[in-house]
GROMACS .gro file of C-alpha atoms in nm:
model
  248
    1MET     CA    1  -0.315  -1.331   0.405
    2ARG     CA    2  -0.110  -1.122   0.158
    3ILE     CA    3  -0.038  -0.769   0.045
    4ARG     CA    4  -0.298  -0.673  -0.211
    5GLN     CA    5  -0.273  -0.297  -0.232
    6LEU     CA    6  -0.020  -0.031  -0.129
    7VAL     CA    7  -0.115   0.332  -0.109
    8ILE     CA    8   0.080   0.653  -0.163
    9ALA     CA    9  -0.051   0.988  -0.044
   10ALA     CA   10   0.047   1.263  -0.288
   11LYS     CA   11  -0.018   1.628  -0.349
   12GLU     CA   12  -0.062   1.574  -0.723
   13ARG     CA   13  -0.244   1.249  -0.804
   14ASN     CA   14  -0.234   1.265  -1.184
   15GLN     CA   15   0.130   1.359  -1.215
   16LEU     CA   16   0.245   1.081  -0.985
   17ALA     CA   17   0.022   0.821  -1.157
   18SER     CA   18   0.169   0.918  -1.493
   19GLN     CA   19   0.524   0.881  -1.362
   20ILE     CA   20   0.465   0.539  -1.207
   21CYS     CA   21   0.287   0.410  -1.520
   22GLU     CA   22   0.571   0.532  -1.744
   23VAL     CA   23   0.852   0.375  -1.543
   24PHE     CA   24   0.684   0.039  -1.490
   25ASP     CA   25   0.473   0.013  -1.806
   26LEU     CA   26   0.143   0.012  -1.611
   27GLU     CA   27  -0.207   0.140  -1.685
   28ILE     CA   28  -0.466   0.327  -1.481
   29ALA     CA   29  -0.772   0.112  -1.410
   30PHE     CA   30  -1.010   0.313  -1.195
   31TYR     CA   31  -1.095   0.637  -1.018
   32ASP     CA   32  -1.319   0.569  -0.717
   33PRO     CA   33  -1.582   0.845  -0.669
   34GLY     CA   34  -1.670   0.698  -0.330
   35ILE     CA   35  -1.342   0.810  -0.177
   36ILE     CA   36  -1.474   1.165  -0.159
   37HIS     CA   37  -1.612   1.039   0.177
   38PHE     CA   38  -1.254   1.091   0.306
   39GLY     CA   39  -1.207   1.426   0.133
   40LEU     CA   40  -0.981   1.258  -0.124
   41GLU     CA   41  -0.948   1.174  -0.493
   42ASN     CA   42  -0.768   0.859  -0.598
   43VAL     CA   43  -0.649   0.636  -0.881
   44LEU     CA   44  -0.592   0.259  -0.893
   45ILE     CA   45  -0.305   0.109  -1.093
   46PRO     CA   46  -0.294  -0.270  -1.130
   47VAL     CA   47   0.044  -0.441  -1.090
   48GLY     CA   48  -0.059  -0.795  -1.196
   49ASN     CA   49  -0.340  -0.869  -0.950
   50THR     CA   50  -0.200  -0.633  -0.683
   51PHE     CA   51  -0.251  -0.258  -0.684
   52ILE     CA   52  -0.085   0.075  -0.627
   53GLU     CA   53  -0.333   0.339  -0.513
   54ILE     CA   54  -0.259   0.708  -0.513
   55VAL     CA   55  -0.473   0.936  -0.294
   56SER     CA   56  -0.469   1.315  -0.286
   57PRO     CA   57  -0.660   1.552  -0.054
   58ILE     CA   58  -0.914   1.775  -0.217
   59GLU     CA   59  -1.060   1.907   0.109
   60GLU     CA   60  -0.887   2.075   0.400
   61ASN     CA   61  -0.800   1.897   0.727
   62THR     CA   62  -0.803   1.545   0.593
   63THR     CA   63  -0.590   1.266   0.742
   64ALA     CA   64  -0.396   1.249   0.416
   65GLU     CA   65  -0.324   1.623   0.424
   66ARG     CA   66  -0.191   1.596   0.780
   67PHE     CA   67   0.022   1.302   0.672
   68LEU     CA   68   0.171   1.504   0.384
   69ASN     CA   69   0.260   1.786   0.621
   70LYS     CA   70   0.405   1.553   0.886
   71ARG     CA   71   0.628   1.364   0.640
   72SER     CA   72   0.718   1.673   0.438
   73GLY     CA   73   0.570   1.557   0.109
   74ASP     CA   74   0.447   1.250  -0.079
   75GLY     CA   75   0.497   0.908   0.070
   76GLY     CA   76   0.373   0.557   0.145
   77TYR     CA   77   0.051   0.591   0.340
   78MET     CA   78  -0.136   0.266   0.375
   79VAL     CA   79  -0.096  -0.115   0.357
   80ILE     CA   80  -0.402  -0.317   0.250
   81ILE     CA   81  -0.390  -0.688   0.339
   82GLU     CA   82  -0.627  -0.936   0.176
   83VAL     CA   83  -0.746  -1.192   0.435
   84ASP     CA   84  -0.916  -1.528   0.398
   85ASP     CA   85  -1.166  -1.499   0.681
   86PHE     CA   86  -1.274  -1.140   0.753
   87VAL     CA   87  -1.500  -1.221   1.050
   88LYS     CA   88  -1.229  -1.423   1.218
   89GLU     CA   89  -0.973  -1.146   1.173
   90LYS     CA   90  -1.211  -0.875   1.289
   91ASN     CA   91  -1.295  -1.072   1.605
   92ARG     CA   92  -0.923  -1.125   1.668
   93ILE     CA   93  -0.861  -0.749   1.634
   94LEU     CA   94  -1.143  -0.670   1.876
   95GLY     CA   95  -1.013  -0.935   2.118
   96ASN     CA   96  -0.669  -0.767   2.112
   97ASN     CA   97  -0.834  -0.431   2.192
   98ILE     CA   98  -0.709  -0.273   1.870
   99LYS     CA   99  -0.934   0.012   1.771
  100ILE     CA  100  -1.113  -0.002   1.434
  101VAL     CA  101  -1.136   0.354   1.293
  102TRP     CA  102  -1.335   0.271   0.979
  103GLU     CA  103  -1.530  -0.027   0.848
  104ALA     CA  104  -1.681  -0.109   0.507
  105ASP     CA  105  -1.937  -0.371   0.412
  106ARG     CA  106  -2.048  -0.328   0.051
  107ASN     CA  107  -2.237  -0.542  -0.196
  108GLU     CA  108  -2.211  -0.429  -0.556
  109ASN     CA  109  -2.269  -0.613  -0.882
  110GLY     CA  110  -2.220  -0.953  -0.726
  111VAL     CA  111  -1.913  -0.856  -0.522
  112HIS     CA  112  -1.918  -0.847  -0.140
  113ALA     CA  113  -1.637  -0.631   0.000
  114GLN     CA  114  -1.550  -0.605   0.370
  115ALA     CA  115  -1.270  -0.400   0.525
  116ILE     CA  116  -1.149  -0.252   0.853
  117HIS     CA  117  -0.891   0.020   0.903
  118LEU     CA  118  -0.697  -0.010   1.227
  119HIS     CA  119  -0.601   0.287   1.441
  120PRO     CA  120  -0.273   0.413   1.302
  121LYS     CA  121  -0.144   0.533   1.641
  122GLN     CA  122  -0.193   0.188   1.786
  123VAL     CA  123  -0.033  -0.003   1.499
  124GLY     CA  124   0.218   0.260   1.383
  125GLY     CA  125   0.411   0.311   1.060
  126ALA     CA  126   0.112   0.325   0.824
  127ILE     CA  127  -0.263   0.282   0.814
  128LEU     CA  128  -0.326  -0.093   0.809
  129SER     CA  129  -0.641  -0.230   0.644
  130LEU     CA  130  -0.765  -0.591   0.648
  131ASP     CA  131  -0.991  -0.668   0.354
  132GLN     CA  132  -1.181  -0.960   0.201
  133MET     CA  133  -1.361  -0.993  -0.131
  134LYS     CA  134  -1.619  -1.249  -0.233
  135PRO     CA  135  -1.559  -1.386  -0.485
  136LYS     CA  136  -1.190  -1.396  -0.414
  137SER     CA  137  -1.104  -1.305  -0.774
  138ALA     CA  138  -1.269  -0.961  -0.733
  139TRP     CA  139  -1.124  -0.638  -0.599
  140LEU     CA  140  -1.403  -0.387  -0.568
  141TRP     CA  141  -1.178  -0.093  -0.477
  142ALA     CA  142  -1.044  -0.110  -0.835
  143GLY     CA  143  -1.386  -0.135  -0.997
  144HIS     CA  144  -1.513  -0.421  -1.206
  145GLU     CA  145  -1.297  -0.399  -1.517
  146TRP     CA  146  -0.945  -0.371  -1.366
  147GLU     CA  147  -0.828  -0.701  -1.521
  148SER     CA  148  -0.854  -0.547  -1.870
  149HIS     CA  149  -0.602  -0.282  -1.760
  150ILE     CA  150  -0.330  -0.526  -1.641
  151ASN     CA  151  -0.010  -0.462  -1.835
  152ASN     CA  152   0.245  -0.727  -1.747
  153THR     CA  153   0.499  -0.627  -2.015
  154SER     CA  154   0.750  -0.521  -1.749
  155SER     CA  155   0.599  -0.574  -1.399
  156ASN     CA  156   0.456  -0.877  -1.225
  157CYS     CA  157   0.320  -0.779  -0.885
  158LEU     CA  158   0.390  -0.606  -0.553
  159VAL     CA  159   0.569  -0.840  -0.312
  160GLY     CA  160   0.676  -0.635  -0.011
  161VAL     CA  161   0.672  -0.314   0.187
  162HIS     CA  162   0.948  -0.171   0.410
  163ILE     CA  163   0.856   0.042   0.708
  164GLN     CA  164   1.117   0.245   0.893
  165SER     CA  165   1.120   0.339   1.262
  166SER     CA  166   1.358   0.451   1.533
  167LEU     CA  167   1.229   0.142   1.720
  168PRO     CA  168   1.179  -0.121   1.444
  169LYS     CA  169   1.154  -0.419   1.683
  170ALA     CA  170   0.877  -0.251   1.884
  171LEU     CA  171   0.697  -0.157   1.564
  172MET     CA  172   0.717  -0.511   1.428
  173SER     CA  173   0.569  -0.636   1.757
  174ARG     CA  174   0.263  -0.414   1.707
  175TRP     CA  175   0.219  -0.538   1.350
  176GLU     CA  176   0.251  -0.898   1.465
  177GLU     CA  177  -0.037  -0.840   1.701
  178ALA     CA  178  -0.243  -0.662   1.432
  179LEU     CA  179  -0.182  -0.937   1.172
  180GLY     CA  180  -0.183  -1.237   1.408
  181LYS     CA  181   0.148  -1.343   1.255
  182LYS     CA  182   0.492  -1.394   1.414
  183GLY     CA  183   0.782  -1.225   1.241
  184ASP     CA  184   1.150  -1.313   1.213
  185PRO     CA  185   1.326  -1.142   1.505
  186GLU     CA  186   1.660  -1.153   1.324
  187GLY     CA  187   1.548  -1.013   0.988
  188LEU     CA  188   1.266  -0.801   1.137
  189LYS     CA  189   1.031  -0.934   0.870
  190ILE     CA  190   0.676  -1.074   0.874
  191SER     CA  191   0.622  -1.324   0.594
  192LEU     CA  192   0.279  -1.336   0.431
  193ASP     CA  193   0.149  -1.531   0.132
  194GLU     CA  194   0.359  -1.431  -0.170
  195SER     CA  195   0.465  -1.109   0.013
  196TYR     CA  196   0.627  -0.967   0.323
  197ILE     CA  197   0.652  -0.664   0.555
  198LYS     CA  198   1.001  -0.562   0.670
  199PHE     CA  199   1.088  -0.320   0.947
  200THR     CA  200   1.407  -0.113   0.936
  201GLU     CA  201   1.591   0.161   1.119
  202GLU     CA  202   1.514   0.509   0.994
  203LEU     CA  203   1.693   0.558   0.666
  204ASP     CA  204   1.609   0.925   0.618
  205ASP     CA  205   1.497   1.223   0.819
  206ARG     CA  206   1.125   1.185   0.748
  207GLY     CA  207   1.043   0.983   1.065
  208GLU     CA  208   0.849   0.663   1.107
  209GLY     CA  209   0.668   0.537   0.798
  210ILE     CA  210   0.684   0.348   0.476
  211ASN     CA  211   1.025   0.370   0.310
  212ALA     CA  212   0.994   0.128   0.018
  213PHE     CA  213   0.773  -0.092  -0.196
  214LYS     CA  214   0.918  -0.416  -0.337
  215ILE     CA  215   0.800  -0.498  -0.690
  216SER     CA  216   0.857  -0.812  -0.891
  217VAL     CA  217   0.964  -0.720  -1.248
  218LYS     CA  218   1.066  -0.899  -1.564
  219ASN     CA  219   1.377  -0.701  -1.659
  220LYS     CA  220   1.541  -0.499  -1.380
  221GLN     CA  221   1.800  -0.335  -1.604
  222ASN     CA  222   1.550  -0.203  -1.855
  223ILE     CA  223   1.338  -0.044  -1.580
  224LEU     CA  224   1.642   0.103  -1.406
  225GLU     CA  225   1.760   0.256  -1.732
  226LYS     CA  226   1.415   0.405  -1.795
  227ALA     CA  227   1.398   0.544  -1.445
  228LYS     CA  228   1.744   0.697  -1.486
  229SER     CA  229   1.646   0.865  -1.810
  230LEU     CA  230   1.347   1.021  -1.631
  231ASN     CA  231   1.559   1.130  -1.335
  232PHE     CA  232   1.392   0.893  -1.086
  233LEU     CA  233   1.711   0.707  -0.990
  234GLU     CA  234   1.866   0.801  -0.652
  235ASP     CA  235   2.160   0.604  -0.509
  236GLY     CA  236   2.077   0.308  -0.737
  237ASN     CA  237   1.709   0.296  -0.632
  238ILE     CA  238   1.400   0.418  -0.809
  239PHE     CA  239   1.250   0.699  -0.600
  240ILE     CA  240   0.899   0.818  -0.695
  241GLY     CA  241   0.629   0.974  -0.484
  242GLY     CA  242   0.839   0.965  -0.167
  243VAL     CA  243   0.882   0.586  -0.197
  244ASN     CA  244   1.182   0.375  -0.294
  245PHE     CA  245   1.080   0.112  -0.543
  246LEU     CA  246   1.299  -0.197  -0.490
  247LEU     CA  247   1.309  -0.440  -0.778
  248GLU     CA  248   1.298  -0.823  -0.757
   0.00000   0.00000   0.00000
């Protein structure tokens, strides 16, 4: 079980994608036409074999539009966790009486993709999705040619997400139940394979939600200098799309 994809909801998809790609030397891999089902448009950007997705509402009264209004602008929206046994995890979720608000089961060009979105009011902090691909090397949400768009010149992969709350211990408890994983009560952190989810006190006035992504990079200083030149550096952190990008 690991973080495979982190999602930002934004008013302007293309502008934000361009900014992220410029700072981190990344490339756009895919625009998913199927996401119109949610009244959205999107873009997928590989960070190694993990992904940043940007979604923007193109219809009124979408969940993403309500999110943008609630959090006063762009921000971290969703955490997608890759699991090893989808059926087992789904049964565990149902056994814990956690509501599934959306489910996917798709076969396309030799790839079998399964996913469930959990009720955000039950879990809190962000929309949580549990996904599995067969074969494991695939990631259907990014299309079939995403590997040809990996640019690892500067960035390696996404390794963490930080979620803020006025009650971080209580929020971590709900995520522990949703993930079937015990967290560290001292550090308020749930460790996953090659990644983690950390819970913090509220660090700004935007309320409960994702505060930061952690990204493994090759040269911190070069990226920080580029971000500064583009005016994306705030208090020593890169801040783009309503998200702090913490470097490792």
